[in-house]
Coordinates of C-alpha atoms and ligand atoms in Angstrom, one line a residue:
M12 CA 21.8 6.5 -27.5
A13 CA 24.8 5.2 -25.7
A14 CA 25.6 1.5 -26.1
G15 CA 25.0 -0.7 -23.0
R16 CA 25.5 -4.1 -21.6
A17 CA 24.1 -5.9 -18.4
A18 CA 25.2 -8.6 -16.1
A19 CA 23.6 -10.1 -13.0
C20 CA 24.5 -12.5 -10.1
Q21 CA 23.4 -13.5 -6.7
A22 CA 24.8 -12.1 -3.4
P23 CA 24.4 -14.8 -0.9
A24 CA 24.2 -14.3 2.9
K25 CA 26.8 -16.0 5.1
L26 CA 27.0 -17.6 8.5
N27 CA 30.0 -17.8 10.8
L28 CA 30.1 -21.4 12.1
Y29 CA 33.0 -20.5 14.3
L30 CA 34.5 -17.2 15.3
D31 CA 37.3 -16.7 17.7
V32 CA 38.6 -13.2 18.4
L33 CA 42.4 -13.5 18.9
G34 CA 43.3 -9.9 19.9
K35 CA 43.2 -6.2 19.0
R36 CA 45.4 -5.0 16.1
D37 CA 47.3 -1.7 15.7
D38 CA 44.8 -0.6 13.0
G39 CA 41.9 -0.7 15.4
Y40 CA 40.5 -4.0 13.9
H41 CA 40.7 -7.4 15.6
D42 CA 42.5 -10.5 14.5
L43 CA 40.0 -13.3 13.9
E44 CA 39.9 -17.0 13.2
T45 CA 36.6 -17.8 11.6
L46 CA 34.8 -20.3 9.5
F47 CA 32.3 -18.9 6.9
V48 CA 29.7 -20.6 4.8
T49 CA 27.5 -19.0 2.3
L50 CA 23.7 -19.8 2.3
P51 CA 21.4 -20.5 -0.7
W52 CA 19.6 -17.2 0.2
G53 CA 20.5 -13.6 -0.4
D54 CA 20.1 -10.6 -2.6
D55 CA 20.1 -10.2 -6.4
V56 CA 22.5 -7.8 -8.0
R57 CA 22.2 -6.6 -11.7
I58 CA 24.3 -3.9 -13.2
E59 CA 23.6 -2.1 -16.5
A60 CA 26.6 -0.3 -17.9
T61 CA 26.5 2.3 -20.7
Y62 CA 29.6 3.3 -22.6
A63 CA 30.8 6.5 -24.2
P64 CA 33.3 6.8 -27.1
E65 CA 35.6 9.0 -25.0
P66 CA 36.6 8.7 -21.3
G67 CA 34.8 11.0 -18.9
D68 CA 33.2 11.0 -15.4
V69 CA 31.2 7.9 -14.6
E70 CA 27.8 8.2 -12.9
I71 CA 26.9 5.5 -10.5
V72 CA 23.1 5.1 -9.8
L73 CA 21.8 2.7 -7.2
H74 CA 18.2 1.3 -7.3
A75 CA 17.2 -0.8 -4.3
T76 CA 14.0 -2.7 -4.2
G77 CA 12.8 -5.7 -2.0
A78 CA 11.8 -6.5 1.5
V79 CA 14.6 -4.7 3.1
T80 CA 15.2 -0.9 2.8
V81 CA 18.7 0.4 2.3
P82 CA 20.2 3.8 1.3
E83 CA 20.5 4.3 -2.5
D84 CA 23.6 6.5 -2.5
E85 CA 27.3 6.5 -1.5
R86 CA 26.3 5.3 2.0
N87 CA 25.6 1.9 0.4
L88 CA 28.6 -0.4 0.2
A89 CA 27.5 -1.6 -3.2
W90 CA 27.8 2.0 -4.5
R91 CA 31.2 2.4 -2.9
A92 CA 32.3 -0.9 -4.4
A93 CA 31.6 0.4 -7.9
R94 CA 33.5 3.7 -7.1
A95 CA 36.5 1.8 -5.7
Y96 CA 36.6 -0.5 -8.7
L97 CA 36.6 2.5 -11.2
D98 CA 39.4 4.2 -9.1
A99 CA 41.5 1.0 -9.1
L100 CA 41.0 0.6 -12.8
A101 CA 42.0 4.2 -13.4
A102 CA 45.1 3.6 -11.4
S103 CA 46.0 0.5 -13.3
T104 CA 47.7 0.2 -16.6
K105 CA 44.6 -1.1 -18.3
S106 CA 43.4 1.0 -21.2
P107 CA 39.8 0.2 -21.8
K108 CA 38.4 -0.1 -25.3
E109 CA 35.0 1.0 -24.0
H110 CA 34.6 3.9 -21.6
P111 CA 32.0 3.5 -19.0
Q112 CA 29.6 6.5 -18.7
R113 CA 27.0 5.3 -16.3
L114 CA 26.5 2.2 -14.1
D115 CA 23.0 1.5 -12.9
I116 CA 23.2 -1.0 -10.0
H117 CA 19.9 -2.8 -9.2
L118 CA 19.7 -4.5 -5.8
E119 CA 16.8 -6.8 -4.8
K120 CA 17.4 -6.7 -1.1
R121 CA 16.3 -9.6 1.2
V122 CA 19.2 -9.8 3.7
P123 CA 18.7 -7.3 6.5
A124 CA 21.5 -4.9 7.4
C125 CA 23.2 -5.3 10.9
A126 CA 22.3 -9.0 11.0
G127 CA 25.8 -10.5 11.0
L128 CA 24.9 -12.2 7.6
G129 CA 27.3 -10.1 5.5
G130 CA 24.4 -8.6 3.4
G131 CA 26.1 -5.4 2.5
S132 CA 29.6 -7.0 2.1
S133 CA 28.1 -9.6 -0.3
D134 CA 26.4 -7.0 -2.4
A135 CA 29.7 -5.2 -2.6
A136 CA 31.6 -8.4 -3.7
A137 CA 28.9 -9.1 -6.2
V138 CA 29.4 -5.6 -7.8
L139 CA 33.2 -6.2 -8.0
R140 CA 32.6 -9.7 -9.6
L141 CA 30.2 -8.3 -12.2
L142 CA 32.4 -5.3 -13.0
S143 CA 35.7 -7.4 -13.3
G144 CA 35.7 -8.8 -16.7
D145 CA 32.0 -8.9 -17.5
L146 CA 31.3 -5.1 -17.8
L147 CA 34.8 -3.6 -17.4
P148 CA 38.3 -4.7 -17.9
A149 CA 39.3 -7.2 -15.3
L150 CA 41.7 -6.2 -12.5
T151 CA 44.4 -8.7 -11.4
K152 CA 43.3 -11.1 -8.7
K153 CA 45.5 -9.3 -6.2
A154 CA 44.2 -5.8 -7.2
L155 CA 40.6 -7.1 -6.9
K156 CA 41.3 -8.6 -3.4
D157 CA 42.9 -5.3 -2.4
V158 CA 39.8 -3.4 -3.5
A159 CA 37.6 -5.9 -1.6
R160 CA 39.7 -5.6 1.5
S161 CA 39.5 -1.7 1.4
L162 CA 35.6 -2.0 1.5
G163 CA 35.3 -4.2 4.6
A164 CA 36.7 -7.2 6.4
D165 CA 34.0 -9.7 5.1
V166 CA 34.2 -8.6 1.4
P167 CA 37.2 -10.8 0.3
F168 CA 35.3 -13.9 1.6
F169 CA 32.4 -13.1 -0.7
L170 CA 34.7 -12.9 -3.7
V171 CA 35.3 -16.6 -3.1
G172 CA 32.1 -17.8 -1.3
G173 CA 31.2 -21.4 -0.3
A174 CA 33.1 -22.8 2.7
A175 CA 36.2 -20.9 3.8
Q176 CA 38.4 -20.0 6.8
G177 CA 39.2 -16.3 7.5
R178 CA 42.3 -15.2 9.3
D179 CA 43.7 -11.8 10.1
R180 CA 40.8 -9.3 10.0
G181 CA 38.8 -12.2 8.6
D182 CA 40.0 -11.1 5.2
R183 CA 42.8 -13.6 4.6
V184 CA 40.6 -16.3 3.1
T185 CA 41.3 -19.9 2.3
V186 CA 38.8 -22.3 0.8
V187 CA 37.8 -25.2 3.1
K188 CA 37.4 -28.5 1.2
D189 CA 35.7 -31.7 2.2
V190 CA 32.7 -30.2 4.1
A191 CA 29.2 -31.8 4.4
S192 CA 26.0 -29.9 3.8
F193 CA 23.6 -29.4 6.7
E194 CA 20.2 -27.8 7.4
V195 CA 20.0 -24.5 9.1
V196 CA 17.1 -22.7 10.7
L197 CA 17.9 -19.0 10.4
I198 CA 16.3 -16.9 13.1
L199 CA 16.0 -13.2 12.3
P200 CA 15.1 -10.9 15.2
P201 CA 13.2 -7.7 14.5
F202 CA 16.2 -5.5 15.3
G203 CA 19.9 -5.3 14.2
C204 CA 23.3 -5.0 15.9
E205 CA 26.0 -2.6 14.6
T206 CA 29.3 -4.4 14.2
S207 CA 31.5 -1.7 15.4
R208 CA 29.4 -1.3 18.6
V209 CA 29.7 -5.0 19.3
F210 CA 33.5 -5.1 18.8
G211 CA 33.6 -2.0 21.1
H212 CA 32.2 -4.0 24.0
L213 CA 35.1 -6.6 23.7
E214 CA 37.0 -4.2 26.0
D215 CA 35.1 -5.4 29.0
W216 CA 35.0 -9.1 28.0
F217 CA 37.6 -11.0 26.1
H218 CA 37.9 -14.7 26.0
H219 CA 39.6 -17.1 23.5
G220 CA 37.7 -19.9 22.0
P221 CA 38.1 -23.4 23.5
S222 CA 41.5 -25.1 22.9
G223 CA 41.3 -27.1 19.7
G224 CA 37.9 -25.4 19.0
M225 CA 38.7 -24.7 15.3
R226 CA 39.9 -28.2 14.7
A227 CA 36.7 -29.7 16.4
M228 CA 34.5 -27.5 14.2
R229 CA 36.4 -28.6 11.0
A230 CA 35.9 -32.2 12.1
A231 CA 32.2 -31.7 12.8
W232 CA 31.8 -29.9 9.4
R233 CA 33.4 -32.9 7.6
S234 CA 31.0 -35.2 9.4
G235 CA 27.9 -33.1 8.9
D236 CA 26.5 -34.4 12.1
P237 CA 24.1 -31.7 13.4
K238 CA 24.8 -32.4 17.1
A239 CA 28.6 -32.2 16.6
L240 CA 28.1 -29.0 14.6
R241 CA 26.0 -27.4 17.4
E242 CA 28.5 -28.4 20.1
A243 CA 31.6 -27.2 18.1
H244 CA 30.0 -23.8 17.4
Y245 CA 31.8 -20.9 19.2
N246 CA 31.4 -17.2 18.7
G247 CA 33.6 -14.9 20.7
L248 CA 31.3 -11.9 19.8
A249 CA 28.2 -13.4 21.5
V250 CA 28.9 -12.0 24.9
P251 CA 29.9 -8.5 23.7
A252 CA 26.9 -8.5 21.4
V253 CA 24.5 -9.1 24.3
K254 CA 26.4 -6.5 26.5
A255 CA 26.0 -3.9 23.6
Y256 CA 22.4 -5.0 22.9
P257 CA 20.5 -6.2 25.9
E258 CA 17.4 -6.8 23.7
L259 CA 19.5 -9.5 21.9
G260 CA 20.1 -11.2 25.2
R261 CA 16.4 -11.2 26.0
F262 CA 15.6 -12.5 22.5
M263 CA 18.2 -15.2 22.7
A264 CA 16.7 -16.3 26.0
Q265 CA 13.2 -16.5 24.5
V266 CA 14.5 -18.5 21.5
E267 CA 16.4 -20.9 23.8
Q268 CA 13.2 -21.4 25.8
H269 CA 11.2 -22.3 22.7
L270 CA 14.0 -24.3 21.1
G271 CA 15.0 -26.3 24.1
R272 CA 18.7 -25.5 23.4
E273 CA 21.0 -22.5 23.0
P274 CA 20.8 -20.9 19.5
A275 CA 24.0 -19.9 17.8
L276 CA 24.9 -16.3 16.8
S277 CA 26.3 -15.3 13.4
G278 CA 29.0 -12.8 13.3
S279 CA 28.2 -9.8 15.4
G280 CA 24.5 -10.5 15.2
S281 CA 21.6 -10.0 15.3
A282 CA 20.8 -13.2 13.3
L283 CA 20.7 -16.4 15.3
F284 CA 20.6 -20.0 13.8
D285 CA 20.0 -23.5 14.8
I286 CA 21.3 -26.7 13.1
P287 CA 18.4 -29.1 13.6
D288 CA 18.8 -32.9 13.9
V289 CA 18.0 -35.0 10.8
D290 CA 14.2 -34.7 10.2
E291 CA 13.8 -32.2 13.0
A292 CA 13.6 -29.0 11.0
Q293 CA 9.9 -28.7 10.8
A294 CA 9.5 -29.3 14.5
V295 CA 12.0 -26.6 15.2
L296 CA 10.1 -24.2 13.0
A297 CA 6.9 -25.1 14.8
R298 CA 8.6 -24.6 18.3
L299 CA 9.7 -21.1 17.2
E300 CA 6.3 -20.1 15.9
G301 CA 4.8 -16.9 17.5
L302 CA 8.2 -15.4 18.2
P303 CA 8.8 -11.9 16.7
G304 CA 10.9 -11.6 13.5
Q305 CA 11.3 -14.2 10.7
R306 CA 12.5 -17.8 10.3
L307 CA 13.9 -19.5 7.2
L308 CA 14.8 -23.1 6.6
L309 CA 17.9 -23.4 4.4
R310 CA 20.5 -26.1 3.5
T311 CA 24.2 -25.2 3.0
Ligands
C5P61 O1 35.2 -4.2 8.0 P1 33.9 -3.7 8.4 O2 33.5 -2.4 8.0 O3 32.8 -4.8 8.1 O4 34.0 -3.6 10.0 C1 33.1 -2.9 10.8 C2 33.7 -2.6 12.2 O5 33.8 -3.9 12.9 C3 35.1 -2.0 12.1 O6 35.1 -0.7 12.0 C4 35.7 -2.5 13.4 O7 35.2 -1.7 14.5 C5 35.0 -3.9 13.7 N1 35.9 -5.0 13.2 C6 37.0 -5.4 14.0 N2 37.7 -6.4 13.6 C7 37.4 -7.1 12.5 C8 36.3 -6.9 11.7 C9 35.5 -5.8 12.1 O8 37.3 -4.7 15.0 N3 38.2 -8.2 12.2

């Protein structure tokens, strides 16, 4: 029997506290200025690697279980992350002592796809983190970042996690220090929004964030004051998301009616969130009872 080793980690979901779309790039993507924060909720990723004495083709097998159903083949970004890592390793000068023969990736999925919570991107980054050093020879930091970038605009953020600012496609990531933790009510509607379709609707609607908006959000985040955080939130994808998905507009209106204030949208949706006042979270959950979908109370 081939020798094996396993490693596991969590793949947290993220929120965009602030997201300003600055303009369209030549590569078809958009330049962004965004603030990310990971949530203490997400998927679990475990990889079992088996090794052979000689180099050869590596089989990648994905097993997905959990509340959310996702494809278990190369359509899944976690599968593609493993492939991309192996390709980058083969192209590097590293000569492994152990030769991978098969990678079994186990995903316990909780984060829905097309929710703006980075579920697939976080799984992909988790695969890269587990392979780099734990199960396979580590790539250089730069090479790892390049692999992450090649998989998607949000993947580099998940290599870092925590609180961070994203520039360019959202993939030039710098850690944000000195931030306060706060409570979030995550509001998951029973449908998703495809990111590319939402960005496609920017054509008919394009606005910059408020002047000084990023600075205001950074100050609100330092203070941890829920009202200041709610007021500083901006998402330049909210209007195009509603244009692309009228059902999102209807759902947001319903949430606003129950909540008594506008909910925030994460990324390109469909997940909404509210930052309740101190000691208000249970009342917020009660006000949202009966709405379709799911709610979760979390603390950043
Ligand atoms: O990088 P990712 O695969 O997550 O992006 C999905 C789609 O979202 C892209 O194909 C692109 O249409 C759009 N996008 C964009 N600008 C960004 C990030 C994503 O236009 N900064």
